[in-house]
Coordinates of C-alpha atoms in Angstrom, one line a residue:
V801 CA -18.8 -31.2 21.6
T802 CA -20.7 -32.5 18.5
T803 CA -24.3 -31.6 17.6
G804 CA -26.8 -33.0 15.1
D805 CA -28.3 -30.8 12.4
N806 CA -31.9 -30.9 13.9
Y807 CA -34.0 -32.7 11.3
T808 CA -36.9 -30.2 11.7
D809 CA -34.7 -27.5 10.2
D810 CA -34.0 -29.7 7.1
G811 CA -30.3 -29.5 8.0
L812 CA -30.0 -25.8 6.9
K813 CA -28.7 -24.7 10.3
A814 CA -25.7 -26.9 9.7
Q815 CA -24.5 -24.2 7.3
D816 CA -25.3 -21.3 9.6
K817 CA -22.1 -20.5 11.6
E818 CA -24.0 -18.7 14.3
S819 CA -26.1 -21.8 15.0
N820 CA -24.8 -24.6 17.2
L821 CA -26.6 -27.2 15.1
G822 CA -24.7 -29.5 12.8
K823 CA -21.3 -28.6 14.3
V824 CA -18.2 -29.6 16.1
L825 CA -18.0 -27.1 18.9
R826 CA -15.0 -26.0 21.0
M827 CA -15.5 -24.2 24.3
N828 CA -13.8 -23.3 27.5
F829 CA -14.7 -25.1 30.7
D830 CA -17.1 -22.3 31.6
G831 CA -18.9 -22.7 28.2
S832 CA -17.5 -19.5 26.6
A833 CA -15.9 -19.4 23.2
P834 CA -12.0 -19.5 23.2
E835 CA -10.4 -16.5 21.6
D836 CA -8.7 -18.5 18.9
N837 CA -11.9 -20.2 17.6
P838 CA -12.5 -19.7 13.9
E839 CA -15.2 -17.0 14.4
P840 CA -14.9 -14.5 17.3
G841 CA -17.4 -15.2 20.0
L842 CA -18.8 -18.4 18.4
L843 CA -18.4 -22.0 19.6
M844 CA -18.2 -23.3 16.1
W845 CA -15.0 -25.2 15.3
S846 CA -16.3 -26.9 12.1
Y847 CA -19.7 -26.9 10.4
G848 CA -21.8 -28.7 7.7
H849 CA -22.2 -31.9 9.8
R850 CA -25.3 -34.0 9.8
N851 CA -25.1 -36.4 12.8
V852 CA -21.7 -37.0 14.3
Q853 CA -21.6 -40.2 16.3
G854 CA -17.9 -40.6 17.2
L855 CA -15.0 -38.2 17.9
T856 CA -11.4 -39.0 18.7
F857 CA -8.2 -37.0 19.4
L858 CA -4.8 -38.3 18.1
P859 CA -1.5 -37.9 19.9
N860 CA -0.5 -35.1 17.5
G861 CA -3.7 -33.2 18.1
N862 CA -5.5 -34.3 14.9
I863 CA -9.2 -34.9 15.3
F864 CA -11.4 -37.4 13.4
T865 CA -15.2 -37.9 13.6
S866 CA -17.6 -40.5 12.4
E867 CA -20.9 -39.3 11.0
H868 CA -24.3 -40.8 9.9
G869 CA -25.3 -39.9 6.4
D870 CA -28.9 -39.8 5.3
A871 CA -29.5 -42.7 2.9
I872 CA -26.0 -42.7 1.5
E873 CA -22.4 -41.6 2.4
D874 CA -21.7 -42.2 6.0
E875 CA -18.4 -40.3 6.7
V876 CA -15.2 -40.4 8.7
N877 CA -13.9 -36.8 8.6
F878 CA -10.5 -35.3 9.4
I879 CA -11.6 -32.1 11.2
K880 CA -9.9 -28.9 10.3
K881 CA -10.4 -25.5 12.0
G882 CA -13.2 -23.6 10.4
A883 CA -13.8 -26.1 7.7
N884 CA -17.2 -26.8 6.0
Y885 CA -18.2 -30.5 5.6
G886 CA -21.0 -29.8 3.2
W887 CA -24.3 -31.0 4.7
P888 CA -27.1 -30.7 3.6
Y889 CA -25.8 -29.7 0.1
V890 CA -23.1 -32.3 -0.2
E891 CA -23.0 -36.0 0.9
G892 CA -19.6 -37.6 0.9
P893 CA -17.2 -36.3 -1.7
C894 CA -18.1 -33.7 -4.4
D895 CA -19.0 -36.3 -7.0
A896 CA -22.6 -35.6 -8.1
D897 CA -23.9 -33.1 -10.6
Y898 CA -26.3 -31.5 -8.1
E899 CA -23.4 -30.8 -5.8
E900 CA -21.3 -29.0 -8.3
D901 CA -22.4 -25.4 -7.7
F902 CA -22.1 -25.6 -4.0
C903 CA -18.7 -27.4 -4.2
S904 CA -17.3 -24.7 -6.5
S905 CA -18.4 -21.8 -4.3
E906 CA -17.9 -23.2 -0.8
N907 CA -15.0 -25.8 -1.4
P908 CA -16.2 -28.2 1.3
E909 CA -13.9 -30.9 2.7
D910 CA -14.1 -34.4 1.3
P911 CA -14.4 -37.2 3.8
A912 CA -11.3 -39.3 4.8
F913 CA -13.5 -42.4 4.4
S914 CA -17.1 -43.0 3.4
S915 CA -19.6 -45.8 2.9
G916 CA -20.2 -44.8 -0.8
N917 CA -23.1 -43.3 -2.8
D918 CA -25.3 -46.4 -2.6
R919 CA -25.4 -47.4 1.1
T920 CA -24.8 -46.5 4.8
F921 CA -23.0 -48.4 7.5
A922 CA -24.5 -46.5 10.5
M923 CA -21.1 -45.5 11.7
C924 CA -20.8 -45.1 15.5
G925 CA -17.9 -45.2 18.0
L926 CA -14.5 -44.1 16.7
E927 CA -11.1 -44.4 18.5
F928 CA -7.4 -44.2 17.6
Y929 CA -5.3 -47.2 18.5
D930 CA -1.7 -46.6 19.3
H931 CA -0.6 -49.4 21.6
D932 CA 2.1 -52.1 21.4
R933 CA -0.3 -54.8 22.7
Y934 CA -1.6 -55.5 19.2
P935 CA 1.0 -54.1 16.7
S936 CA -1.2 -54.9 13.6
L937 CA -3.7 -52.3 14.8
K938 CA -1.2 -49.5 15.6
Q939 CA -1.7 -46.1 14.0
S940 CA -5.2 -47.0 12.9
L941 CA -8.7 -45.6 13.5
L942 CA -11.1 -48.2 14.8
L943 CA -14.7 -47.6 13.7
A944 CA -17.8 -49.4 15.0
T945 CA -20.8 -49.9 12.7
L946 CA -24.4 -50.9 13.4
K947 CA -25.2 -52.2 9.9
R948 CA -23.0 -55.2 9.0
G949 CA -21.8 -55.3 12.6
T950 CA -18.3 -54.5 11.4
L951 CA -15.2 -53.1 13.2
F952 CA -13.4 -51.2 10.5
Q953 CA -9.7 -50.6 10.8
L954 CA -8.7 -47.4 9.0
H955 CA -4.9 -47.3 8.5
L956 CA -3.5 -43.8 8.6
N957 CA -0.5 -42.2 6.8
E958 CA 2.6 -41.1 8.7
D959 CA 1.1 -37.6 9.4
M960 CA -2.1 -39.3 10.7
D961 CA -4.4 -37.1 8.6
E962 CA -5.4 -39.5 5.7
V963 CA -6.8 -42.9 5.5
V964 CA -4.6 -45.0 3.2
D965 CA -6.0 -48.5 3.6
T966 CA -8.9 -50.4 5.3
D967 CA -9.5 -53.8 6.9
E968 CA -12.7 -55.2 8.2
H969 CA -13.2 -57.3 11.4
L970 CA -16.2 -59.1 13.0
N971 CA -18.5 -58.8 10.0
F972 CA -22.0 -59.9 11.0
S973 CA -20.5 -62.1 13.8
V974 CA -21.7 -60.3 16.9
G975 CA -24.5 -58.1 15.5
R976 CA -24.7 -54.4 15.7
I977 CA -21.6 -52.8 17.3
R978 CA -22.5 -49.5 19.1
D979 CA -19.2 -48.4 20.7
F980 CA -16.0 -49.6 22.2
A981 CA -13.3 -48.6 24.7
I982 CA -9.5 -48.9 24.7
T983 CA -7.8 -49.4 28.1
D984 CA -4.5 -47.7 29.0
D985 CA -2.7 -51.0 28.4
G986 CA -4.3 -51.5 24.9
R987 CA -7.1 -53.9 25.6
I988 CA -10.2 -53.4 23.4
F989 CA -13.8 -53.8 24.6
I990 CA -16.8 -53.5 22.3
C991 CA -20.5 -53.3 23.1
T992 CA -23.3 -54.7 21.0
S993 CA -26.7 -53.1 20.4
N994 CA -29.1 -55.9 19.3
R995 CA -32.1 -55.7 21.5
Q996 CA -34.1 -53.3 19.4
I997 CA -36.4 -53.4 16.4
L998 CA -33.6 -53.0 13.8
A999 CA -31.8 -56.2 14.9
Q1000 CA -31.4 -58.8 12.2
P1001 CA -31.7 -62.6 12.7
P1002 CA -30.1 -64.5 14.3
F1003 CA -29.7 -61.6 16.7
P1004 CA -30.5 -60.8 19.5
F1005 CA -28.9 -63.8 21.2
A1006 CA -30.3 -64.8 24.5
E1007 CA -27.4 -63.1 26.3
D1008 CA -27.4 -59.9 24.3
D1009 CA -26.6 -57.1 24.8
R1010 CA -23.0 -57.8 25.6
I1011 CA -19.6 -56.3 26.3
L1012 CA -16.9 -58.3 24.5
E1013 CA -13.2 -58.1 24.5
L1014 CA -11.6 -58.1 21.0
I1015 CA -8.4 -60.2 21.0
P1016 CA -6.5 -60.2 17.7
V1017 CA -4.7 -63.5 17.1
D1018 CA -2.0 -64.9 14.8
P1019 CA -3.3 -64.7 11.2
E1020 CA -1.2 -67.9 10.3
G1021 CA -3.3 -70.1 12.6
K1022 CA -5.7 -72.6 11.1
G1023 CA -9.2 -73.1 12.2
T1024 CA -11.4 -76.2 11.8
L1025 CA -15.2 -76.5 11.1
D1026 CA -17.2 -78.4 13.6
A1027 CA -20.9 -78.5 12.5
P1028 CA -23.7 -81.1 12.1
D1029 CA -23.8 -83.2 8.9
F1030 CA -26.8 -81.2 7.6
Y1031 CA -29.5 -78.7 8.5
L1032 CA -33.1 -79.4 7.5
I1033 CA -35.0 -76.2 6.9
K1034 CA -38.4 -75.8 5.3
A1035 CA -38.4 -73.0 2.8
R1036 CA -40.1 -71.7 -0.4
P1037 CA -38.3 -70.9 -3.6
G1038 CA -36.8 -67.5 -3.4
D1039 CA -36.6 -67.4 0.4
E1040 CA -33.5 -66.0 2.0
L1041 CA -32.5 -67.8 5.2
Q1042 CA -30.0 -67.2 7.9
F1043 CA -28.9 -69.8 10.3
L1044 CA -26.0 -70.4 12.7
V1045 CA -23.0 -72.6 11.7
P1046 CA -21.1 -73.4 14.9
I1047 CA -17.3 -73.0 14.5
S1048 CA -14.6 -74.0 17.0
N1049 CA -11.0 -73.0 16.9
T1050 CA -8.3 -75.6 17.3
G1051 CA -5.6 -73.1 16.5
D1052 CA -4.9 -69.5 17.4
A1053 CA -6.9 -67.8 14.6
P1054 CA -10.6 -67.3 13.8
S1055 CA -12.1 -69.6 11.2
K1056 CA -13.6 -68.5 8.0
V1057 CA -16.3 -70.5 6.1
T1058 CA -15.5 -70.2 2.4
N1059 CA -18.0 -72.7 1.0
I1060 CA -21.3 -74.1 2.2
V1061 CA -23.4 -76.7 0.3
N1062 CA -27.0 -77.2 1.2
Q1063 CA -28.5 -80.6 0.0
S1064 CA -31.8 -82.1 0.9
P1065 CA -31.6 -85.7 2.3
N1066 CA -34.6 -86.4 0.1
P1067 CA -33.5 -87.0 -3.5
E1068 CA -36.9 -85.9 -4.8
L1069 CA -36.2 -82.4 -3.6
K1070 CA -34.0 -80.0 -5.4
H1071 CA -30.8 -78.9 -3.7
Q1072 CA -29.1 -75.6 -3.8
H1073 CA -25.4 -74.8 -3.9
W1074 CA -23.9 -71.5 -2.9

């Protein structure tokens, strides 16, 4: 069981082993603490967490979690028995001057993957993929994010305790991705979360929120662009606009738009290339 840090306590309870806030907890079916927990009589399995959103078990027993940071450093963590993950004194790895004293004395765990010290991704659902249905995804963590609407693929090492490479799928294409489920035969279903005040245009679509099936295809396939000759949009200098460019696939792979030119049909108006 994972718990948030309780914002009203400024996160300090996350460092208190006797508190159940800001923790990954391990318990028996009757709610009691197993005898081999890190601290006798306590449910705490790991501590120093802010807001864990996803948790997954791997076939070898390893545990990974996904966690919301504050304004920086969303984290994916490899969970170790009794380990401290730093919050609220450390965000992400120990790489800031103000974190130095705490890191030296408490030796908190660095994340296996993070969003960096200048942004958050709003990491949510997390699952381990280990099916033959889509070999390119095997031995990877699949991570859903709200910001960017990305499905991250985190490739793991042979021992399945480190992230060694990453790929990104679905960026901005379906909106905010809340969670997903993997069936026994390896099919992947994702759910979107666009009907709320944080949704970014062009979302929500009329049919949101949706459950979609993710189907990886041959990366060697070639897509074609099928769009109108031009879009006419009224705007002021400096405006940032988003609009849909319809794409159809004639092959077996998703298309990628690599260049768009916006030119006004009126020669007296300036045109913008990007």
